[in-house]
Structures are given as structure tokens and as C-alpha cells.
mmCIF file of C-alpha atoms in Angstrom:
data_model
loop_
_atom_site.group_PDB
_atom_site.id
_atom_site.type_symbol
_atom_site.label_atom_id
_atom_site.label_comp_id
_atom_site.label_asym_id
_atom_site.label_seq_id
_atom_site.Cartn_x
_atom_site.Cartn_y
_atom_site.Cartn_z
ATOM 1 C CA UNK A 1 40.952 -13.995 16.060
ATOM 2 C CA UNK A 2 37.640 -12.671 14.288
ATOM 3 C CA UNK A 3 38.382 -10.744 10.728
ATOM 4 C CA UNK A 4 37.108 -7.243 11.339
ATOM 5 C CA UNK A 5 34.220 -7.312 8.579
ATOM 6 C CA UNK A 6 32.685 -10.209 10.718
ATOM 7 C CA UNK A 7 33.231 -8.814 13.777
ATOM 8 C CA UNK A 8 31.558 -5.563 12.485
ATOM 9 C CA UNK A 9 28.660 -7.366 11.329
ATOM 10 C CA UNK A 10 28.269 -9.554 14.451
ATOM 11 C CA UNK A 11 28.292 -6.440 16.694
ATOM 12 C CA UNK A 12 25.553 -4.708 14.699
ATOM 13 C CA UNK A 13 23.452 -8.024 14.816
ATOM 14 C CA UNK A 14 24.305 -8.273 18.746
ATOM 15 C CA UNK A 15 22.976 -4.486 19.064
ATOM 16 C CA UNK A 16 19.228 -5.523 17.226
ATOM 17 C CA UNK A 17 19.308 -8.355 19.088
ATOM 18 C CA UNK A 18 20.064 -10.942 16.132
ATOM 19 C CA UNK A 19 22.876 -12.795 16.579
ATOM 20 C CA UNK A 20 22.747 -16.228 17.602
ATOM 21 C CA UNK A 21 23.467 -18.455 20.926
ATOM 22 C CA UNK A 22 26.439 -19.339 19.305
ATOM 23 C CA UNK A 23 27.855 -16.746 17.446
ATOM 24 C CA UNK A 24 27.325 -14.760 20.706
ATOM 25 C CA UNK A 25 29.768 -17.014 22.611
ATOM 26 C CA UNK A 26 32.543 -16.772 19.905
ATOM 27 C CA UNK A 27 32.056 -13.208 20.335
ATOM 28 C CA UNK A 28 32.114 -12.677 23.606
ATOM 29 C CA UNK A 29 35.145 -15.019 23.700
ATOM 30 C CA UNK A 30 36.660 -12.389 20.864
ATOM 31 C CA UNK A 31 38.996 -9.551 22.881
ATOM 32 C CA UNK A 32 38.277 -6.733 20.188
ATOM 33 C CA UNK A 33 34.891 -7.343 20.486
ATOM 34 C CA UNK A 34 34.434 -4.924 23.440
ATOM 35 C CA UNK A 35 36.148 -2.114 22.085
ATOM 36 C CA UNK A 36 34.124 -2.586 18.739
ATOM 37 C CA UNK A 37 30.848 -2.306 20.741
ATOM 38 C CA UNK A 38 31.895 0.927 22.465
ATOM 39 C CA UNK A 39 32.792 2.319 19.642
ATOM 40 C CA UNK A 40 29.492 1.778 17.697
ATOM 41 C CA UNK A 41 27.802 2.878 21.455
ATOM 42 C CA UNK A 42 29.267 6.124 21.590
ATOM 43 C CA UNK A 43 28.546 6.715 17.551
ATOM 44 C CA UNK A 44 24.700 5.804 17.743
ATOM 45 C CA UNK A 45 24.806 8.327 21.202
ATOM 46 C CA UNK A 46 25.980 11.067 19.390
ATOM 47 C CA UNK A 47 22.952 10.455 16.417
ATOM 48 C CA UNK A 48 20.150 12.506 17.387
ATOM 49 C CA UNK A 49 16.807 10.966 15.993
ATOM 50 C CA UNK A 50 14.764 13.344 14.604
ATOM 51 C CA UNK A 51 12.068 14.886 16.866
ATOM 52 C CA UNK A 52 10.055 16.341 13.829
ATOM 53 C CA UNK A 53 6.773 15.315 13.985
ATOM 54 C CA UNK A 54 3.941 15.353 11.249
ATOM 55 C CA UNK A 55 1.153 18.285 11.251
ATOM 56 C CA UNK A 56 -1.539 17.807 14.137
ATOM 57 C CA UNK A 57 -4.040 17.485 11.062
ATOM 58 C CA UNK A 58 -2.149 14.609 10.035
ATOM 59 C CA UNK A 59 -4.300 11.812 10.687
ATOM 60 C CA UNK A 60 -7.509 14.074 10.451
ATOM 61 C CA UNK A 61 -6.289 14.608 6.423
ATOM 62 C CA UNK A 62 -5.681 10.877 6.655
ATOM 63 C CA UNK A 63 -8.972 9.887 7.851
ATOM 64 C CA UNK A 64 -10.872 12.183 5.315
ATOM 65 C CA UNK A 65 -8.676 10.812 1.983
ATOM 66 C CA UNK A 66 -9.774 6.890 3.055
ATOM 67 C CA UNK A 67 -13.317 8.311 3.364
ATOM 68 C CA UNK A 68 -13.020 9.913 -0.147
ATOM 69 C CA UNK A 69 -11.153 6.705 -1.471
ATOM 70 C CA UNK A 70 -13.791 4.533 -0.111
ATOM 71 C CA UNK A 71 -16.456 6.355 -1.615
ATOM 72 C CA UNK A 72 -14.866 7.066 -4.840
ATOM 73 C CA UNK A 73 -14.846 3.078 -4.682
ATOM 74 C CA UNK A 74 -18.226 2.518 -3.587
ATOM 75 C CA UNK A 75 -19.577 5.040 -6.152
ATOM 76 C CA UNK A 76 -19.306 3.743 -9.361
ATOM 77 C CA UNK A 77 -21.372 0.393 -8.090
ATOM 78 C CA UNK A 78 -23.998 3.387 -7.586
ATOM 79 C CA UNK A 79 -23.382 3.962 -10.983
ATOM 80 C CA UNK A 80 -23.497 0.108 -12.206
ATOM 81 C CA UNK A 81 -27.309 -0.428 -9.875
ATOM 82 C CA UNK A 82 -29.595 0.881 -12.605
ATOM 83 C CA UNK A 83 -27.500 -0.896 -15.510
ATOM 84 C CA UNK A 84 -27.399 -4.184 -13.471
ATOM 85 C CA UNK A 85 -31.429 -3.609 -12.512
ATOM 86 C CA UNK A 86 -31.947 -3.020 -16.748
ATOM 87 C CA UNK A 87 -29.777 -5.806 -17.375
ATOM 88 C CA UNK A 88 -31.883 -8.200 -14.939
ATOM 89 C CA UNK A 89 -34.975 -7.134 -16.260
ATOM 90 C CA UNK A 90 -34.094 -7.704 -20.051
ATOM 91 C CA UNK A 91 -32.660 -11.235 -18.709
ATOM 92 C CA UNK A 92 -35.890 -12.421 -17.531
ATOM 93 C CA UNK A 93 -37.790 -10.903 -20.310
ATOM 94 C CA UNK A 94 -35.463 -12.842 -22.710
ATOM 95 C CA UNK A 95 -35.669 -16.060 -20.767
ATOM 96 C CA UNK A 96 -39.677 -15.666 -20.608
ATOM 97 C CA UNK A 97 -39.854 -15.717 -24.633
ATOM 98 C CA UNK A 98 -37.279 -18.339 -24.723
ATOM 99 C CA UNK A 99 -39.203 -20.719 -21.865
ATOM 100 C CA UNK A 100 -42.497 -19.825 -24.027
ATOM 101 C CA UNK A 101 -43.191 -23.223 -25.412
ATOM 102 C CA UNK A 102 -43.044 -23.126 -29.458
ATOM 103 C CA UNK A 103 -46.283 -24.282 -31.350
ATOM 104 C CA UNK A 104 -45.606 -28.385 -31.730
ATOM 105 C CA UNK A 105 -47.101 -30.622 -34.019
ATOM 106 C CA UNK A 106 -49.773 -32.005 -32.074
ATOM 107 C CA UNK A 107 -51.088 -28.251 -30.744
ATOM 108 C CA UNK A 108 -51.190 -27.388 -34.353
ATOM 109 C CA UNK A 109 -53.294 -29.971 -35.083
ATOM 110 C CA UNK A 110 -55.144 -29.705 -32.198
ATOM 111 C CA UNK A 111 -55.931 -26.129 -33.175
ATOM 112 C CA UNK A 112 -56.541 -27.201 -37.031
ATOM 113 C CA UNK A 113 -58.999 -29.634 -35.564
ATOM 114 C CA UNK A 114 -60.723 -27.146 -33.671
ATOM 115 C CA UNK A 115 -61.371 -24.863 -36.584
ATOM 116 C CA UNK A 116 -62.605 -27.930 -38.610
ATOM 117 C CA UNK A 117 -65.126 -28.970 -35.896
ATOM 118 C CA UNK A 118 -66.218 -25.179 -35.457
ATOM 119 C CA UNK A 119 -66.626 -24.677 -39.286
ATOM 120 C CA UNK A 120 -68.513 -28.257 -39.505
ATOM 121 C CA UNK A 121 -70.814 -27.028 -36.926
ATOM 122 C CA UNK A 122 -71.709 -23.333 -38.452
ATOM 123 C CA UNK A 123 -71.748 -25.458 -41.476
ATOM 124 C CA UNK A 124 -74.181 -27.871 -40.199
ATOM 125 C CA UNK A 125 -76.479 -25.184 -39.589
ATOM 126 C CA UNK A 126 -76.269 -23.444 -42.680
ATOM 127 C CA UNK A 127 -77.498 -26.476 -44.476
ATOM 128 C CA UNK A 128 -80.454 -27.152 -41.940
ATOM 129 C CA UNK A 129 -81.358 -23.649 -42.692
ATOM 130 C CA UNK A 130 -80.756 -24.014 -46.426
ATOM 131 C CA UNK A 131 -83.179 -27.313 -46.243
ATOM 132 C CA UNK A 132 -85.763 -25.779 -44.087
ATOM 133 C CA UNK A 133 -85.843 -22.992 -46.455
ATOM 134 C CA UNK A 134 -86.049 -24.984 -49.466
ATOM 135 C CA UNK A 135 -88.617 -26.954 -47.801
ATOM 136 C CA UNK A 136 -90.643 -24.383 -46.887
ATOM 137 C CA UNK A 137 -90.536 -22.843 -50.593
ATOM 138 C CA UNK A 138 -91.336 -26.336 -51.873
ATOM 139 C CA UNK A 139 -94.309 -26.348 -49.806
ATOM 140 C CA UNK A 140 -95.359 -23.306 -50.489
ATOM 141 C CA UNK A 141 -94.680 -24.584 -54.712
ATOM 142 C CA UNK A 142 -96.763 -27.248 -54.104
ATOM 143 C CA UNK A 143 -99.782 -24.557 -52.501
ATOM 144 C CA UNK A 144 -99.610 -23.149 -55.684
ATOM 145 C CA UNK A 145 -99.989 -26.099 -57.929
ATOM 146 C CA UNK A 146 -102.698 -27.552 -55.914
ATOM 147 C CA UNK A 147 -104.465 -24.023 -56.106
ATOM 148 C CA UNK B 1 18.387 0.129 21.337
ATOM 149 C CA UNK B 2 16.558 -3.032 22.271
ATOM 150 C CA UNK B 3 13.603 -1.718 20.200
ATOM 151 C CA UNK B 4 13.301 -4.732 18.306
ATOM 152 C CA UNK B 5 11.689 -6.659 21.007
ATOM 153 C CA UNK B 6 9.005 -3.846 21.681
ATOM 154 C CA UNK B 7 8.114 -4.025 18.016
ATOM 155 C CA UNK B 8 7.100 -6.938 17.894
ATOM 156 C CA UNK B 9 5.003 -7.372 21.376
ATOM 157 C CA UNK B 10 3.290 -4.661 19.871
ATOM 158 C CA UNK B 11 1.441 -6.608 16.961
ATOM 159 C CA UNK B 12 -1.270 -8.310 18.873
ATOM 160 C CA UNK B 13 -2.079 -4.067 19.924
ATOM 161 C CA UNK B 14 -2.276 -3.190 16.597
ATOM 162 C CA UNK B 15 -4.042 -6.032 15.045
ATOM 163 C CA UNK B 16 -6.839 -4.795 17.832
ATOM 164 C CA UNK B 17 -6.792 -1.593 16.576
ATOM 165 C CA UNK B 18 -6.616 -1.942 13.173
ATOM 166 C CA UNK B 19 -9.798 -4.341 13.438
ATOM 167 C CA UNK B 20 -11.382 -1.727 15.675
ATOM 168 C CA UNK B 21 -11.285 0.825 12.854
ATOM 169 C CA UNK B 22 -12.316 -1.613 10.452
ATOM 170 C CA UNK B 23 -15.430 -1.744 12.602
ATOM 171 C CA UNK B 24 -15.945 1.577 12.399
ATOM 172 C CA UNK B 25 -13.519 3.335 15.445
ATOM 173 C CA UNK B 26 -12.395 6.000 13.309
ATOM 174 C CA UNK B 27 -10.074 6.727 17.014
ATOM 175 C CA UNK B 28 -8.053 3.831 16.842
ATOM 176 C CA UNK B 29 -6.629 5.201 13.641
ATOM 177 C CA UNK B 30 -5.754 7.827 15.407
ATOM 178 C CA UNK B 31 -4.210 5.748 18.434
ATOM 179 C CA UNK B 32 -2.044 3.719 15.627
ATOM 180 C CA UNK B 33 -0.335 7.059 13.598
ATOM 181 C CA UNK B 34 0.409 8.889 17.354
ATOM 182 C CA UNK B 35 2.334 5.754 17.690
ATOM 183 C CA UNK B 36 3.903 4.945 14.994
ATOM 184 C CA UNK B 37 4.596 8.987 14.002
ATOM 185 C CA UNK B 38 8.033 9.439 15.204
ATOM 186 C CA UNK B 39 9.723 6.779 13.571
ATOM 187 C CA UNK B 40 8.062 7.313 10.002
ATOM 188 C CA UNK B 41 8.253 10.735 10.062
ATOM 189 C CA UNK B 42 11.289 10.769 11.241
ATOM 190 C CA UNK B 43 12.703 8.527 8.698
ATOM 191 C CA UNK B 44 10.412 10.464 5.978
ATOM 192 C CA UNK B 45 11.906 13.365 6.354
ATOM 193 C CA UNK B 46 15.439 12.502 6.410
ATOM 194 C CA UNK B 47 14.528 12.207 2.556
ATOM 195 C CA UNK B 48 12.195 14.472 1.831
ATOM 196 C CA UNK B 49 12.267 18.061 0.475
ATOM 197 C CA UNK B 50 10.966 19.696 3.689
ATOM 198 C CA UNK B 51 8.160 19.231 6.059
ATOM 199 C CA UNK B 52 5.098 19.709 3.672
ATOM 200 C CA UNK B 53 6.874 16.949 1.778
ATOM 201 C CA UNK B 54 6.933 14.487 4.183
ATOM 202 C CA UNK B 55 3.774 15.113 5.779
ATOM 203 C CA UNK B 56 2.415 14.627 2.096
ATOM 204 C CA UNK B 57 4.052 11.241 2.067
ATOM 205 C CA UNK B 58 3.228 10.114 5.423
ATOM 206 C CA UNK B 59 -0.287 10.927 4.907
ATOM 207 C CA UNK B 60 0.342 8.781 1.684
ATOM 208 C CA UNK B 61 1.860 6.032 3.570
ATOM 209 C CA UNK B 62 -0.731 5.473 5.769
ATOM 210 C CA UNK B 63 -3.378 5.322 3.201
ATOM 211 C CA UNK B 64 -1.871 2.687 1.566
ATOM 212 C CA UNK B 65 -1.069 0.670 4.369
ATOM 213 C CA UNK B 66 -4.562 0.970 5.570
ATOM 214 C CA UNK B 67 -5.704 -0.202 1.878
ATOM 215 C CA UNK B 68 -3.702 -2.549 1.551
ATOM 216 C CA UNK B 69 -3.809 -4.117 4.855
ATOM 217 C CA UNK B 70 -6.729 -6.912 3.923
ATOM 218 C CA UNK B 71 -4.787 -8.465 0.781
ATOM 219 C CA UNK B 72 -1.388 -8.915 3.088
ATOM 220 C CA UNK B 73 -1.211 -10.385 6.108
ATOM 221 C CA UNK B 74 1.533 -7.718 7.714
ATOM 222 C CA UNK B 75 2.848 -9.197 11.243
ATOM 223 C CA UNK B 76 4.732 -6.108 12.030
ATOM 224 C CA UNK B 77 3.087 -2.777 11.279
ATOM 225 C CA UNK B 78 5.926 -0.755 11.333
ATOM 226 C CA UNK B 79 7.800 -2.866 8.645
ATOM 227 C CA UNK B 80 5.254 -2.766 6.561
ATOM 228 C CA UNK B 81 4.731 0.804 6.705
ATOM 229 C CA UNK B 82 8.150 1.627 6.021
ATOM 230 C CA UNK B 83 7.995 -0.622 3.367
ATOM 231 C CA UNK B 84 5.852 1.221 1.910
ATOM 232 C CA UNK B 85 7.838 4.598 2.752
ATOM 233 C CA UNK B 86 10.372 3.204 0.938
ATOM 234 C CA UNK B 87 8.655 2.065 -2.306
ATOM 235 C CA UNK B 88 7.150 5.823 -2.697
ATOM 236 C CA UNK B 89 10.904 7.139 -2.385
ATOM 237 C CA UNK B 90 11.651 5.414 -4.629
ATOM 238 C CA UNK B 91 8.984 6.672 -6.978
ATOM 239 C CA UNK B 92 9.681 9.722 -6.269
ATOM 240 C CA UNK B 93 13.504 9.866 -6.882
ATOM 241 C CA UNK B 94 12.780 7.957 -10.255
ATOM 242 C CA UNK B 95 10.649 10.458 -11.163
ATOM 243 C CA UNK B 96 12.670 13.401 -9.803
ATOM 244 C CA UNK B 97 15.768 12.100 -12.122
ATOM 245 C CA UNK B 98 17.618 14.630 -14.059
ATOM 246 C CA UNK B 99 17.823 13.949 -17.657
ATOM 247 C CA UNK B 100 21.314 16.409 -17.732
ATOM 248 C CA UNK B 101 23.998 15.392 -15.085
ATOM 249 C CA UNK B 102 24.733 17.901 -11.917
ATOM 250 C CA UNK B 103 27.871 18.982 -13.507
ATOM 251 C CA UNK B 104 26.855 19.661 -16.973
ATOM 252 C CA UNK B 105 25.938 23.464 -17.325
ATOM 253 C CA UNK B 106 22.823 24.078 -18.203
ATOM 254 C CA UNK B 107 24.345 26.400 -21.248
ATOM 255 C CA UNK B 108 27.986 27.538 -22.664
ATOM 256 C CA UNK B 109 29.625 28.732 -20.227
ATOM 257 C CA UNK B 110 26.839 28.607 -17.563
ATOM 258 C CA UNK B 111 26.551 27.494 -14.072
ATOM 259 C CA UNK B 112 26.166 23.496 -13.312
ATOM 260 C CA UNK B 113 22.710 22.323 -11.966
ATOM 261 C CA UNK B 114 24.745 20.801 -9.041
ATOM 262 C CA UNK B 115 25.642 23.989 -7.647
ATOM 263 C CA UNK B 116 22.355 25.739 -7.837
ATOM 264 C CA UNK B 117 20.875 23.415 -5.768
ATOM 265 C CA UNK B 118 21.257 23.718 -1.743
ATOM 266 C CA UNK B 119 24.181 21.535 -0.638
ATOM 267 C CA UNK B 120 23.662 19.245 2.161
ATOM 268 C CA UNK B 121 27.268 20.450 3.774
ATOM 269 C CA UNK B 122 26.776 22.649 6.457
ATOM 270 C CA UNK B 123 27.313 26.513 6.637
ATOM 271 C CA UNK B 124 29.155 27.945 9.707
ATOM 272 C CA UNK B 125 25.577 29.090 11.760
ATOM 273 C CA UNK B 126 24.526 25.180 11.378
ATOM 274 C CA UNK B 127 27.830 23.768 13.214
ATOM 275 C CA UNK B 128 27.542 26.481 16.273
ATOM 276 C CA UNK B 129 24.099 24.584 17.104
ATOM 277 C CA UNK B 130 23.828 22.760 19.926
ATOM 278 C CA UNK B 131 23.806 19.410 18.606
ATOM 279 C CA UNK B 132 26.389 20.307 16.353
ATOM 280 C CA UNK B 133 27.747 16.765 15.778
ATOM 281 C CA UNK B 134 24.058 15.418 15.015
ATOM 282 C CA UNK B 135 23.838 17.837 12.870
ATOM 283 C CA UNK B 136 27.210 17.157 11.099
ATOM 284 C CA UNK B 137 26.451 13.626 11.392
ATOM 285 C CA UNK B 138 23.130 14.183 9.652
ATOM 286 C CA UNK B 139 24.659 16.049 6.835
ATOM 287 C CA UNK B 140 27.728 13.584 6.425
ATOM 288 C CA UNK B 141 25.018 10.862 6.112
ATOM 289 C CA UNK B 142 23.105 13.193 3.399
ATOM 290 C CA UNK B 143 26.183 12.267 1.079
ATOM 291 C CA UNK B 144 25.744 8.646 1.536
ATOM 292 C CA UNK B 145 24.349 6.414 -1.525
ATOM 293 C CA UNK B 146 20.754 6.001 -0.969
ATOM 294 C CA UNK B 147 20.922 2.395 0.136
ATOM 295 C CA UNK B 148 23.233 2.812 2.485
ATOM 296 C CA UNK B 149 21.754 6.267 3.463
ATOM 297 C CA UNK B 150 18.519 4.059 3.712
ATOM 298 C CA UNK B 151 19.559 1.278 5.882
ATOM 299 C CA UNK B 152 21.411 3.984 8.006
ATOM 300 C CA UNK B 153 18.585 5.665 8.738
ATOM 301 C CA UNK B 154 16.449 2.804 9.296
ATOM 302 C CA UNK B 155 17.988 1.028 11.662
ATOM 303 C CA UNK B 156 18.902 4.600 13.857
ATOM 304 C CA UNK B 157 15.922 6.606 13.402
ATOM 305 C CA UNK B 158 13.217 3.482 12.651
ATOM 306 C CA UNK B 159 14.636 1.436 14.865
ATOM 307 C CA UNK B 160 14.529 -1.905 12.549
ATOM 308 C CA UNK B 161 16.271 -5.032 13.274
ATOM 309 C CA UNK B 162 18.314 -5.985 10.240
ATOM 310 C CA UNK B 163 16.030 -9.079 9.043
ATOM 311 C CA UNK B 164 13.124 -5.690 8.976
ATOM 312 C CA UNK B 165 15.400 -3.792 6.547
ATOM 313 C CA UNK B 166 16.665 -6.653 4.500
ATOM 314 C CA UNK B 167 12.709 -6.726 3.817
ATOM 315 C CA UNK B 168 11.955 -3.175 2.931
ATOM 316 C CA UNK B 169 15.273 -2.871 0.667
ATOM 317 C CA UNK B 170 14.135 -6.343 -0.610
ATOM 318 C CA UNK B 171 17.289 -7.869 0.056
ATOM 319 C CA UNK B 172 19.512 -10.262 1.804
ATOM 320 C CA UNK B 173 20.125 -9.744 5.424
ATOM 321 C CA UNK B 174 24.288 -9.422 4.453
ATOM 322 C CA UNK B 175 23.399 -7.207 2.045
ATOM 323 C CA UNK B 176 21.911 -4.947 4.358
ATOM 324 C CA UNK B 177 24.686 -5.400 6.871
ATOM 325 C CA UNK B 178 27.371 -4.854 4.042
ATOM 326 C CA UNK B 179 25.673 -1.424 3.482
ATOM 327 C CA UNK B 180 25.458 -0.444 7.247
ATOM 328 C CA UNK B 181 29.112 -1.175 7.397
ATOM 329 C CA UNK B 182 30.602 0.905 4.476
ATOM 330 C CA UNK B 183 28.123 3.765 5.476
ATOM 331 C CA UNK B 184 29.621 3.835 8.946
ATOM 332 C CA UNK B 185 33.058 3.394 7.477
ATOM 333 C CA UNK B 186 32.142 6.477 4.942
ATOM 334 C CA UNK B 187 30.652 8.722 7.934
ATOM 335 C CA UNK B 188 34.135 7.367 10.426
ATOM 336 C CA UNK B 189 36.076 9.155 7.701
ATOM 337 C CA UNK B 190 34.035 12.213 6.759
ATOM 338 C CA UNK B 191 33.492 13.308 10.499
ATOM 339 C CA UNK B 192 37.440 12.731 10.884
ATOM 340 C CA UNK B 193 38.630 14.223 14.306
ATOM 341 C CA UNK B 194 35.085 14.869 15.570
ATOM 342 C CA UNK B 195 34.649 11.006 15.466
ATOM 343 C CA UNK B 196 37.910 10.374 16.977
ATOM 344 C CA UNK B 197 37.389 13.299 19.652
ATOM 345 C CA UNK B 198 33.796 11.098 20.426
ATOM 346 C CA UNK B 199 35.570 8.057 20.952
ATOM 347 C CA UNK B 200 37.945 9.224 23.273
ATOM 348 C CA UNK B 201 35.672 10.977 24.678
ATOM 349 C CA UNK B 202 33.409 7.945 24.929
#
């Protein structure tokens, strides 16, 4: 003989279709099980489900508010596009100075050289012009003596 | 009510739909709340405050479900939604809750909070309705605690197995049977001779 609490709970699991195999033998084998089960039958008979039903704009209201939400989601990333094209452009304008390769020894030099050559040259000819010049007065000096 | 086993031949339907209005077939949203409407609302109403209420929540439901429905995998659809019926009934009470309790009055000598609002009891025009003991059974089962009114409800109007509503009340499957017992027991007793006049009847 089944304690009613079990035999309550086995009947409800029978209704949903849960019980097991097993447990359905023992309570089929169980005399008050029948009477249980008409019991809880002619309860659940009497319950009348409710027949309201939700507005016919229902799933037109529904529709709309996940086209708002997706948008409301979708809009701040609108928002973010300018920021995140500013942001990219400062990035490579940052990493351009930074891959701009610093002045090394040997360009220095290089560069120092340079100047020396280019002042040797202009130097150069500032003394052939100085000599000429000085030549050309000697010469002129020595016209004068001879005369 | 051998519901159970429709429920869940119906996932592989609504897994196709759901994917078809992920893919833009704003319809099969449509073809997914005609089916599911009578259960939810059903159930949404039993605890809302009237039917602008629940349609507010069951528009709510669905949007969340539909949100939601790419970070958990949901093999039934009509758990999960009720689920989720349940968790924003539960917001809702907690943020309905009266600091003052029903019975204090409100001043000295005033009238207690509890008996300005509508009772759930029924007046003498609601009993000589034609389904006048649904009606009395609905209103004995409005004085149930809201577990118990919960799993009741679920189980009769949503048509859940018991495993469904241990996992919307997020709790063993004894538990919930424990509570669909002692709210049968409580409505047995409240309905009195109409439940023994059924039986026989029966």
C-alpha cells in the first residue's frame, strides 16, 4: 500500500507523462490509484483555461520595439564611426613620426661632411679669386714701376 | 493533457522560424506569438492587473526572449518564455510591495489598505455565470501563495510538464510537486461541497 503523498505525486507525474517504467507498474498495481486519477480528472475538467487572448496589435507592437531596440543598439556605433575614423587617423600619424628614423651618428656626420666639402669648395674659389686679383694688381704695380 | 509530448515535437518548428526571422521574415514572428499566445497570455493574466497589463508584459516577454535567444541555447520555447514570464512577475511584485501591511490602517482609526483593494472572492453576479465553478475555482486559486498559485497555473493553463516548472521556479522537481499538492489540497477545501458535488458527479 502506497502512502497518499506518493501516490499524489505519482499520479500528477503519470498525467505529464513523467513517471517512470517502473514506478508506473507499482502504480498501476496500487488499488487507490484509480480513484486518485479520477479524482484529479474530473478537477482539471472543471478548470477552464483562460481564452483571453492578447491585443491583435500584439506582435505588430512587438515587432516595432525589437526594431527600436535594435537600432537604439546599432546607433551609438554611428556615434563611435567618426571617433574611431579620428582615432585611426591620429594612430597612423603618431606611428609615422615614431617610424621616422632619428638623425644617427653616421648621417650627422655625413651631413657635417657635406657642409665641410661645400664650404672648402666656395672657399677654394674665393682664394683663386683673391690670388687672381692680387695678381692682377701686382701686375698692374709692376706697370707702374717700370713706367 | 498529453501536451507535453506536443511541446517538445514542436522545437525543430520553432528553431525554423526563429532562424527565419533572424534572416529577415519579420512573418515568422508572427507565426511563433499566434502560437504560443494562449498559453502565455493565459498564464499572464492570471497575475496581472487586467488586460493592458498583461498585454504590456507579454509584449515584454517576447522581446526578451527574442534578445536573448542567441546567448542561450533554449530547447523548448515555451519554457523559456515562461521563464521569462515568471522572472518579470517577480519584478513586478517586488516592486509592487507595500511598505505598511494590508491590515494596518492607513491612519487612527482609518480603513486597512487590505480592504480597499478589490478582493479576489466572488460577488453573487460572478457565481450565477455559466462557468460558475471555473470561476470559483479561479478565485479560490487567487488566494493561493504565489508559488503554489504559480505552479498551479502552469501546469493547467501552460500546460508544463513538472521537470518545465521545476525550471522556471528554479527548483527541484519535488519541490514543484510538493507545491501542486498542497495547492490542490488548499483549493479541495476552499471549494468544499462544490468539489465533492464534482466528484460525485464525476
Amino acid at each position: 500500500m502506497m502512502n497518499a503523498k506518493k501516490l499524489g505525486k505519482w499520479i500528477l507525474l503519470e498525467q505529464t507523462g513523467e513517471l517512470s517504467t517502473r514506478k508506473q507498474k507499482i502504480l498501476n498495481a496500487c488499488p487507490e490509484a484509480q480513484a486518485k486519477r479520477d479524482e484529479l480528472k474530473a478537477f482539471c475538467g472543471a478548470i477552464v483555461p483562460s481564452e483571453a487572448e492578447p491585443s491583435p496589435w500584439a506582435v505588430t507592437r512587438i515587432r516595432a520595439r525589437l526594431k527600436t531596440e535594435r537600432r537604439s543598439i546599432l546607433l551609438p556605433a554611428r556615434v563611435w564611426q567618426p571617433i574611431l575614423a579620428l582615432a585611426v587617423c591620429l594612430t597612423l600619424v603618431v606611428t609615422t613620426f615614431n617610424f621616422t628614423p632619428e638623425p644617427s651618428v653616421v648621417s650627422v656626420a655625413a651631413v657635417v661632411v657635406g657642409e665641410v666639402d661645400v664650404w672648402n669648395v666656395q672657399f677654394e674659389e674665393d682664394l683663386v679669386e683673391l690670388e687672381s686679383l692680387i695678381l692682377a694688381i701686382s701686375g698692374d704695380l709692376l706697370d707702374i714701376t717700370e713706367m | 493533457m498529453k501536451t507535453e509530448k506536443k511541446n517538445h515535437s514542436m522545437e525543430a518548428d520553432d528553431a525554423k522560424l526563429l532562424a527565419a526571422y533572424r534572416n529577415g521574415d519579420s512573418e515568422a514572428l508572427g507565426v511563433l506569438v499566434e502560437k504560443y499566445k494562449k498559453p502565455l497570455f493565459g498564464f499572464i493574466y492570471k497575475f496581472s492587473e487586467g488586460r493592458e497589463d498583461a498585454n504590456e508584459v507579454f509584449q515584454e516577454v517576447w522581446v526578451r526572449a527574442i534578445k536573448n535567444m542567441n546567448r542561450t541555447r533554449q530547447l523548448n520555447l515555451l519554457s523559456w518564455l515562461f521563464r521569462i514570464a515568471h522572472n518579470l512577475m517577480i519584478d513586478r511584485i517586488r516592486r509592487r510591495k507595500p511598505v505598511v501591511s494590508f491590515d494596518t490602517p492607513a491612519s487612527e482609526g482609518g480603513t486597512a489598505m487590505g480592504e480597499l483593494l478589490p478582493s479576489h472572492r466572488l460577488g453573487p453576479d460572478d457565481e450565477s455565470g455559466g462557468h460558475a465553478l471555473g470561476t470559483r475555482i479561479d478565485a479560490a486559486a487567487a488566494e493561493l501563495p504565489p508559488e503554489q498559485r504559480e505552479v498551479f497555473w502552469l501546469r493547467m493553463q501552460g500546460g508544463l510538464s513538472f521537470k518545465e516548472i521545476a525550471k522556471v521556479q528554479k527548483c527541484s522537481i519535488n519541490t514543484a510537486l510538493a507545491r501542486m499538492q498542497y495547492a490542490l489540497s488548499k483549493l479541495r477545501n476552499e471549494l468544499g461541497d462544490e468539489y465533492r458535488e464534482l466528484q460525485e458527479a464525476g
